[in-house]
Each structure stands twice: as C-alpha cells, then as structure tokens.
Coordinates of C-alpha atoms and ligand atoms in Angstrom, one line a residue:
X28 CA 0.0 0.0 0.0
X29 CA 1.3 3.4 -0.9
X30 CA 1.9 6.2 1.6
X31 CA -1.1 8.4 2.5
X32 CA -0.1 12.0 2.6
X33 CA -1.6 14.9 4.5
X34 CA -2.3 17.2 1.6
X35 CA -0.6 16.2 -1.7
X36 CA -1.0 18.2 -4.9
X37 CA -4.1 17.4 -6.9
X38 CA -3.3 17.6 -10.6
X39 CA -4.7 16.1 -13.7
X40 CA -5.1 16.3 -17.5
X41 CA -6.7 19.7 -17.5
X42 CA -3.6 21.1 -15.7
X43 CA -1.4 19.5 -18.2
X44 CA -3.4 21.0 -21.1
X45 CA -3.2 24.4 -19.4
X46 CA 0.6 24.3 -19.2
X47 CA 0.8 23.2 -22.8
X48 CA -1.4 26.0 -23.9
X49 CA 0.8 28.5 -22.1
X50 CA 4.0 26.9 -23.5
X51 CA 2.7 27.0 -27.0
X52 CA 1.6 30.7 -26.5
X53 CA 5.3 31.5 -26.3
X54 CA 5.2 33.6 -23.1
X55 CA 7.8 31.8 -21.1
X56 CA 8.3 34.7 -18.8
X57 CA 7.1 36.2 -15.5
X58 CA 4.4 38.0 -17.6
X59 CA 1.9 37.2 -20.2
X60 CA -1.8 36.5 -20.8
X61 CA -2.0 33.7 -18.3
X62 CA -0.7 35.9 -15.5
X63 CA -3.3 38.6 -16.4
X64 CA -6.0 36.0 -16.6
X65 CA -5.2 34.4 -13.3
X66 CA -5.1 37.8 -11.6
X67 CA -8.6 38.7 -12.7
X68 CA -9.9 35.3 -11.9
X69 CA -8.4 35.4 -8.4
X70 CA -9.9 38.8 -7.8
X71 CA -13.3 37.5 -8.8
X72 CA -13.0 34.4 -6.6
X73 CA -12.2 36.6 -3.5
X74 CA -14.6 39.4 -4.2
X75 CA -11.7 41.8 -4.8
X76 CA -11.0 44.4 -7.5
X77 CA -7.4 43.4 -8.1
X78 CA -5.1 40.4 -7.9
X79 CA -1.3 40.3 -8.2
X80 CA 0.2 36.9 -9.0
X81 CA 3.5 36.3 -7.1
X82 CA 6.1 33.7 -6.4
X83 CA 4.7 32.7 -3.0
X84 CA 2.2 33.6 -0.3
X85 CA 5.1 34.8 1.8
X86 CA 6.0 37.3 -0.9
X87 CA 2.4 38.6 -0.8
X88 CA 2.7 39.2 3.0
X89 CA 6.1 40.9 2.5
X90 CA 4.9 43.2 -0.2
X91 CA 1.8 44.0 1.8
X92 CA 3.8 45.2 4.8
X93 CA 6.1 47.3 2.5
X94 CA 3.1 48.8 0.8
X95 CA 1.6 49.6 4.1
X96 CA 4.8 51.5 5.0
X97 CA 5.7 49.2 7.9
X98 CA 9.4 49.2 8.8
X99 CA 12.0 49.4 11.5
X100 CA 10.5 50.6 14.9
X101 CA 7.0 49.5 14.0
X102 CA 5.1 46.8 15.9
X103 CA 2.7 44.4 14.1
X104 CA 0.2 42.2 15.9
X105 CA 0.2 38.6 14.5
X106 CA -1.8 35.6 15.3
X107 CA 0.5 33.2 17.2
X108 CA -1.0 30.0 16.0
X109 CA 0.2 30.0 12.4
X110 CA 2.9 28.9 10.0
X111 CA 6.1 30.9 10.4
X112 CA 5.7 32.8 7.1
X113 CA 3.0 35.1 8.7
X114 CA 5.5 36.3 11.3
X115 CA 8.7 36.1 9.2
X116 CA 7.3 38.8 6.8
X117 CA 7.2 41.2 9.7
X118 CA 10.9 40.5 10.4
X119 CA 11.8 41.0 6.7
X120 CA 10.7 44.6 6.9
X121 CA 12.6 45.1 10.1
X122 CA 9.5 45.5 12.3
X123 CA 8.7 43.7 15.5
X124 CA 5.9 41.0 15.7
X125 CA 3.8 40.9 18.9
X126 CA 1.8 37.7 19.1
X127 CA -1.8 37.3 20.0
X128 CA -3.5 34.1 21.2
X129 CA -6.4 32.4 19.6
X130 CA -10.0 32.2 20.8
X131 CA -11.4 28.8 21.4
X132 CA -14.4 29.5 19.1
X133 CA -12.6 29.8 15.8
X134 CA -9.0 28.9 16.8
X135 CA -8.1 32.3 15.3
X136 CA -7.0 35.7 16.7
X137 CA -9.0 36.4 19.9
X138 CA -10.8 39.8 19.3
X139 CA -10.9 40.6 23.0
X140 CA -7.1 40.2 23.4
X141 CA -6.6 42.2 20.2
X142 CA -8.8 45.0 21.5
X143 CA -6.9 45.1 24.8
X144 CA -3.5 45.1 23.1
X145 CA -4.4 47.8 20.6
X146 CA -5.4 49.9 23.6
X147 CA -2.3 49.0 25.5
X148 CA -0.2 50.1 22.5
X149 CA -1.9 53.6 22.7
X150 CA -1.4 53.8 26.5
X151 CA 2.3 53.0 26.1
X152 CA 2.7 55.6 23.4
X153 CA 3.6 53.0 20.9
X154 CA 0.5 52.5 18.8
X155 CA 0.4 49.4 16.6
X156 CA 0.6 50.0 12.8
X157 CA -0.7 46.7 11.4
X158 CA -2.5 43.4 12.2
X159 CA -2.0 40.1 10.4
X160 CA -4.9 37.7 10.9
X161 CA -4.7 34.1 9.8
X162 CA -7.6 32.0 8.5
X163 CA -6.3 28.9 10.1
X164 CA -6.9 25.5 8.4
X165 CA -9.2 27.3 6.1
X166 CA -11.5 29.0 8.6
X167 CA -11.9 32.7 8.7
X168 CA -11.1 34.8 11.8
X169 CA -14.0 36.7 13.4
X170 CA -13.9 39.7 11.0
X171 CA -17.2 41.2 12.3
X172 CA -15.2 42.1 15.4
X173 CA -11.7 42.4 14.0
X174 CA -12.4 44.8 11.0
X175 CA -14.1 47.5 13.1
X176 CA -11.3 47.3 15.7
X177 CA -8.7 47.8 13.1
X178 CA -10.6 50.8 11.8
X179 CA -11.1 52.2 15.2
X180 CA -7.4 52.1 16.0
X181 CA -6.3 53.1 12.5
X182 CA -4.2 50.0 11.9
X183 CA -3.7 48.3 8.5
X184 CA -5.3 44.8 8.4
X185 CA -3.6 42.1 6.3
X186 CA -5.5 38.8 6.0
X187 CA -3.3 35.7 5.6
X188 CA -5.8 33.6 3.7
X189 CA -3.1 31.1 2.5
X190 CA -5.2 28.1 3.7
X191 CA -8.6 29.5 3.1
X192 CA -9.2 30.1 -0.6
X193 CA -12.8 29.0 -1.2
X194 CA -14.0 29.6 2.4
X195 CA -16.6 32.1 3.4
X196 CA -17.5 34.2 6.5
X197 CA -21.0 35.5 6.7
X198 CA -21.3 35.0 3.0
X199 CA -18.2 36.9 2.2
X200 CA -15.2 35.1 0.6
X201 CA -11.9 34.5 2.5
X202 CA -9.4 37.0 1.0
X203 CA -11.9 39.8 1.0
X204 CA -11.0 41.2 4.5
X205 CA -8.6 44.0 5.3
X206 CA -6.7 46.2 2.9
X207 CA -5.1 43.2 1.2
X208 CA -5.0 39.4 1.6
X209 CA -2.3 36.8 0.9
X210 CA -3.1 33.6 -0.9
X211 CA -0.7 30.6 -1.3
X212 CA -0.5 28.0 -4.1
X213 CA 2.2 25.9 -2.5
X214 CA 2.1 22.2 -3.4
X215 CA 0.2 21.3 -0.2
X216 CA -2.5 24.0 -0.5
X217 CA -6.0 23.8 -1.9
X218 CA -5.0 24.8 -5.3
X219 CA -1.3 24.7 -6.4
X220 CA 1.0 26.2 -8.9
X221 CA 3.8 23.9 -7.5
X222 CA 4.9 27.1 -5.7
X223 CA 3.2 30.5 -5.9
X224 CA 0.9 32.9 -4.3
X225 CA -1.0 36.2 -4.8
X226 CA -2.1 39.4 -3.2
X227 CA -5.7 40.4 -3.6
X228 CA -6.9 43.9 -2.8
X229 CA -9.6 46.5 -3.6
X230 CA -7.0 49.2 -3.9
X231 CA -5.7 50.0 -7.4
X232 CA -2.7 51.8 -5.8
X233 CA -1.8 48.8 -3.6
X234 CA -2.0 46.4 -6.6
X235 CA 0.1 48.7 -8.8
X236 CA 2.7 49.1 -6.1
X237 CA 2.9 45.5 -5.3
X238 CA 3.2 44.6 -9.0
X239 CA 6.0 47.3 -9.4
X240 CA 7.9 46.0 -6.3
X241 CA 7.6 42.4 -7.5
X242 CA 9.2 43.1 -10.9
X243 CA 12.4 44.7 -9.5
X244 CA 10.9 48.2 -9.0
X245 CA 11.8 49.5 -12.5
X246 CA 10.9 53.2 -12.9
X247 CA 9.3 54.1 -16.2
X248 CA 12.4 54.9 -18.2
X249 CA 14.1 53.4 -21.3
X250 CA 17.2 52.5 -19.2
X251 CA 17.1 50.6 -15.9
X252 CA 16.4 53.1 -13.2
X253 CA 15.4 52.4 -9.6
X254 CA 14.1 54.7 -6.9
X255 CA 13.0 51.9 -4.6
X256 CA 14.2 48.5 -3.4
X257 CA 12.7 45.9 -5.8
X258 CA 12.2 42.2 -5.6
X259 CA 11.9 39.3 -8.1
X260 CA 8.6 38.0 -6.8
X261 CA 6.5 37.7 -10.0
X262 CA 4.8 34.5 -10.9
X263 CA 5.7 32.9 -14.3
X264 CA 3.2 32.7 -17.1
X265 CA 3.5 28.9 -17.2
X266 CA 2.6 28.5 -13.6
X267 CA -0.2 31.0 -13.9
X268 CA -1.8 28.8 -16.5
X269 CA -1.6 25.9 -14.0
X270 CA -3.2 28.2 -11.4
X271 CA -6.1 28.9 -13.7
X272 CA -6.9 25.3 -14.4
X273 CA -6.6 24.6 -10.6
X274 CA -8.9 27.5 -9.8
X275 CA -11.5 26.2 -12.2
X276 CA -11.7 23.2 -9.9
X277 CA -11.8 25.0 -6.6
X278 CA -15.3 24.3 -5.5
X279 CA -15.0 20.5 -6.0
X280 CA -11.8 20.6 -4.0
X281 CA -13.3 22.5 -1.1
X282 CA -16.4 20.2 -1.1
X283 CA -14.1 17.1 -1.0
X284 CA -12.1 18.5 1.9
X285 CA -15.3 19.4 3.7
X286 CA -16.6 15.9 3.1
X287 CA -13.5 14.4 4.7
X288 CA -14.1 16.6 7.7
X289 CA -17.7 15.3 8.0
X290 CA -16.5 11.8 7.6
X291 CA -13.8 12.0 10.3
X292 CA -16.3 13.7 12.7
X293 CA -18.8 10.8 12.2
X294 CA -16.1 8.1 12.4
X295 CA -14.2 9.4 15.4
X296 CA -16.3 11.9 17.2
X297 CA -17.5 9.4 19.8
X298 CA -14.0 8.6 21.0
X299 CA -13.2 9.8 24.6
X300 CA -11.4 13.1 24.7
X301 CA -11.6 13.7 21.0
X302 CA -12.9 17.0 19.6
X303 CA -12.6 18.7 16.2
X304 CA -11.9 22.3 15.2
X305 CA -15.3 24.0 15.7
X306 CA -17.0 25.7 12.8
X307 CA -18.8 28.6 14.3
X308 CA -22.2 29.8 12.9
X309 CA -21.7 31.9 9.8
X310 CA -18.4 30.3 8.9
X311 CA -17.9 28.0 6.0
X312 CA -14.3 26.6 6.3
X313 CA -12.4 24.9 3.6
X314 CA -11.2 22.4 6.2
X315 CA -7.9 22.6 4.3
X316 CA -6.8 20.1 6.9
X317 CA -9.1 18.3 9.3
X318 CA -7.7 18.8 12.8
X319 CA -8.8 16.9 15.9
X320 CA -7.6 17.3 19.5
X321 CA -7.1 14.5 22.0
X322 CA -7.4 15.4 25.6
X323 CA -4.8 13.0 27.2
X324 CA -6.5 13.0 30.6
X325 CA -9.8 11.8 29.2
X326 CA -8.5 9.6 26.4
X327 CA -5.7 8.0 28.3
X328 CA -3.4 8.4 25.3
X329 CA -1.8 11.3 23.6
X330 CA -1.8 12.9 20.1
X331 CA 1.6 11.4 19.6
X332 CA 0.5 7.9 20.3
X333 CA -1.9 8.2 17.4
X334 CA 0.6 10.0 15.2
X335 CA 3.3 7.4 15.7
X336 CA 0.9 4.5 15.1
X337 CA -0.2 6.1 11.8
X338 CA 3.4 6.8 10.8
X339 CA 4.3 3.1 11.4
X340 CA 1.6 2.3 8.8
X341 CA 3.0 4.9 6.3
X342 CA 0.1 7.4 7.0
X343 CA 1.2 11.0 7.4
X344 CA -0.3 13.1 10.2
X345 CA 1.1 16.1 11.9
X346 CA 0.9 18.2 15.0
X347 CA -0.8 21.6 14.6
X348 CA 1.4 24.6 13.7
X349 CA 3.6 25.3 16.7
X350 CA 2.6 28.7 17.9
X351 CA 5.1 31.5 17.2
X352 CA 5.5 32.5 20.8
X353 CA 6.9 29.0 21.5
X354 CA 9.4 29.1 18.6
X355 CA 13.0 29.5 19.6
X356 CA 13.4 32.3 16.9
X357 CA 10.6 34.4 18.4
X358 CA 11.3 33.6 22.1
X359 CA 12.0 37.2 22.9
X360 CA 8.8 38.6 21.4
X361 CA 5.8 39.9 23.4
X362 CA 2.9 37.5 23.7
X363 CA -0.7 38.4 24.5
X364 CA -2.3 35.5 26.2
X365 CA -1.1 32.1 25.1
X366 CA -2.9 29.2 26.8
X367 CA -5.3 28.5 24.0
X368 CA -2.8 28.1 21.2
X369 CA -0.4 26.2 23.5
X370 CA -3.1 23.8 24.4
X371 CA -4.1 23.2 20.8
X372 CA -0.5 22.6 19.9
X373 CA -0.1 20.1 22.7
X374 CA -3.3 18.1 21.8
X375 CA -3.9 18.7 18.1
X376 CA -3.4 16.4 15.2
X377 CA -3.9 17.1 11.5
X378 CA -5.3 14.2 9.5
X379 CA -4.9 13.3 5.8
X380 CA -7.3 15.7 4.1
X381 CA -6.2 16.2 0.5
X382 CA -8.8 16.4 -2.3
X383 CA -7.2 13.2 -3.9
X384 CA -7.7 11.2 -0.7
X385 CA -10.0 8.2 -1.5
X386 CA -12.9 6.9 0.6
X387 CA -11.0 3.7 1.2
X388 CA -8.0 5.6 2.4
X389 CA -9.8 7.8 4.9
X390 CA -11.7 4.8 6.2
X391 CA -8.3 3.2 6.8
X392 CA -7.0 6.3 8.6
X393 CA -10.1 6.3 10.9
X394 CA -9.9 2.6 11.6
X395 CA -6.3 2.9 12.6
X396 CA -7.0 5.8 14.9
X397 CA -9.7 3.6 16.6
X398 CA -7.1 0.8 17.0
X399 CA -5.0 3.1 19.2
X400 CA -7.9 4.0 21.4
X401 CA -9.0 0.3 21.6
X402 CA -5.5 -0.7 22.7
X403 CA -5.3 1.8 25.5
X404 CA -8.9 1.3 26.6
Ligands
LIG502 C1 1.4 28.2 3.3 C2 1.2 29.4 4.2 C3 1.9 30.6 4.0 C4 3.0 30.7 3.0 O1 2.7 30.5 1.7 P1 3.9 30.2 0.7 O2 3.2 30.2 -0.7 O3 4.4 28.8 1.0 O4 4.9 31.2 0.8 C5 1.7 31.7 4.8 N1 0.8 31.6 5.8 C6 0.1 30.4 6.1 C7 -0.9 30.4 7.2 C8 0.3 29.3 5.3 O5 -0.3 28.2 5.6

C-alpha cells in the first residue's frame, strides 16, 4: 500500500493541457496573458477588484507590509497559532511582531485580546501599525469584530488567507477582508502552482505598487532606473496557466475536503477526549486540513500515540502549527495570552485531508485511529 499524505498536490489532464497552452503561447516569462487571466480570476474568486500573482504567499505578505509602509521601529500584531511565514514577513521589513493568542471558538485571533492590546499600545505611546490575521486551516477569523477594531485604532489589516481560498465568512469570501490578503498556491494548499501565491486587494494603488515591487521596481524609463528597493517576486506565465486550471476546480476541492471533515467527525467523534476544530455559525471553512484534538486526561493516550501509530503504517499526520510564541526564533517577542494556542498545539493532530484522498484511504485512517484507542482502553 502506498503512503497516505496529509495534503498532496491534486493535478490532472486539465492542468497538463493548461501548461501546454501557455507553453505554445510563447510567453515563457514572468508576464503574459495567463498571469493577467489568473489575476482577474483570483480577484473575482475573492470578491476583490485586483489580484497580483506572485512567487509565493510569503511574498504577498512581505509586499503587503512594505506597501503599508511598515518598517523598523513598528510593531505588528500577528496571530501566534500559524505557519512561520505570517510572522517572518514582519521581520523581513525590520519590524517587530507581537503575538496574539487564539480564541477557542474559531482557533483564530482572539478579538478581545486584540482590543486590549491595541489599547495597551496607545497607552504605552507605541500605537500598533498593522495586524496580520490568519484563516487557520481554512477557517476565517472573526472579522465582524476584528475589522471594526482595526478601523477604530487606524491599523492596517492584512489577511493571511493562504489556507482559506474558497472559504466564506457570513457569505463573504476569504481573501476579502482587510486592505489586502495573501493567498498561497504551494504544493500542499487547496490549489497549487507547484509554488506560488498572490495578493488580492480592492486598492488600485496597492495592486500597482505590489506589482511594481515584485518586478524589480523599475521606474518608467528606457534605461534601468530604480528609486525603490525591488524584488523578483513575480509568478511565471507557465505557472499562472496551472493556477487557472486549478482555480476552475476550486469548489470541487473544497467540497471534497469538507466531506473528509464530515466523515472524520462521524467516524471518530464518539472517542473519549476527541474534539474537532469547531466551525462557528456563519463560517464555511475549507477544512484545508481536518484537525482533531485529543485530551490525554480523558483519552488515556496522547496525540503522539496516534501520530506514531499512523506513521508506522505509512500514514502521514502532523501536530498543529507550533505557535510563534513557542518558537526559539521568536522567544523574545511579546505574547498576549497564550494558553489556548499552546493547548491546541499540545493536543492537536492534522489528519490526511487532500482532495485526492480516497474513501477507502480515509476509512483506513479512521480505523487505525480507533485501533490506538482500543489498545489503551
Ligand atoms: C502556506 C502558508 C503561507 C506561505 O505561503 P507560501 O506560498 O508557501 O509562501 C503563509 N501563511 C500560512 C498560514 C500558510 O499556511
């Protein structure tokens, strides 16, 4: 039996045809009709006016912070429970991340802690300049509360929607919140360009500036002239073609991942100490990954007992993202709260959730999780 992966790329003949079309079109470059096409289709998919196709989601976060004018001496509030890229972008611009714990309801940035800390920043005479929220495992943060707070305190909101393309929050698409949002098309994400990402925004100036910075910041002149620090962050036309064929298939992919989540809940929800990432009312998560938590006191076993058993059978599962405030690299940073994300990290396990995962495969995963519980019971 072949290895079962957490979230492998899902590619097929339509993707192959799209790459061939781009190849035959002759634009073998980081520009061309496929890049333009992908940008407008991504904007449409996220309810935005503009898209900028980039080399990665990390690049989108980096360019977002630069465009917001964040730099040395600034402090940026970042959700602690996330992949390192969300925080690393803050370091790239020389600013300082301050981490915020998650709320139990959505596993995303706790709006009460955010409000307290925005206030604290003002009291200390060091007002925050920006907030990076994360739509963890494909579930939006509580934007009905976070967006007005950011407006009230005049901070730039950037949405890290890398895991959430195709999700909605109160009917609005993930990627539509804040001044700009970052999307990722890494090989393990919901759609992939093998590696790639995008910024989506409603601001024509933001889109133009991000595009300018991503193509080496060349001033309009016949010679090469630069007044700003540029980057080589543009997506290639070949990969943009792949992104378009993948995006065409987005709703099927989200439906499949959601069906895995429904299946795992039904198959494992009765086990002692087992819970799943909640999906609050008004949210429609992509369930990029299905994540369960195992309370060791109730279950009599730990997340790692399950993980190691699955690994011994060539089934990949992973702990949750390790919160940034527990990372050696960020050990010196300020943390607001921390118990919720630390607890989720201790007990949480991501299960195989890709859109290529077969019914027989997920049944096998669930069966083997039950084997571990049966042994310890
Ligand atoms: C994948 C991911 C990113 C980074 O995207 P890349 O395209 O790999 O650079 C950023 N934030 C989160 C939450 C992610 O999951």
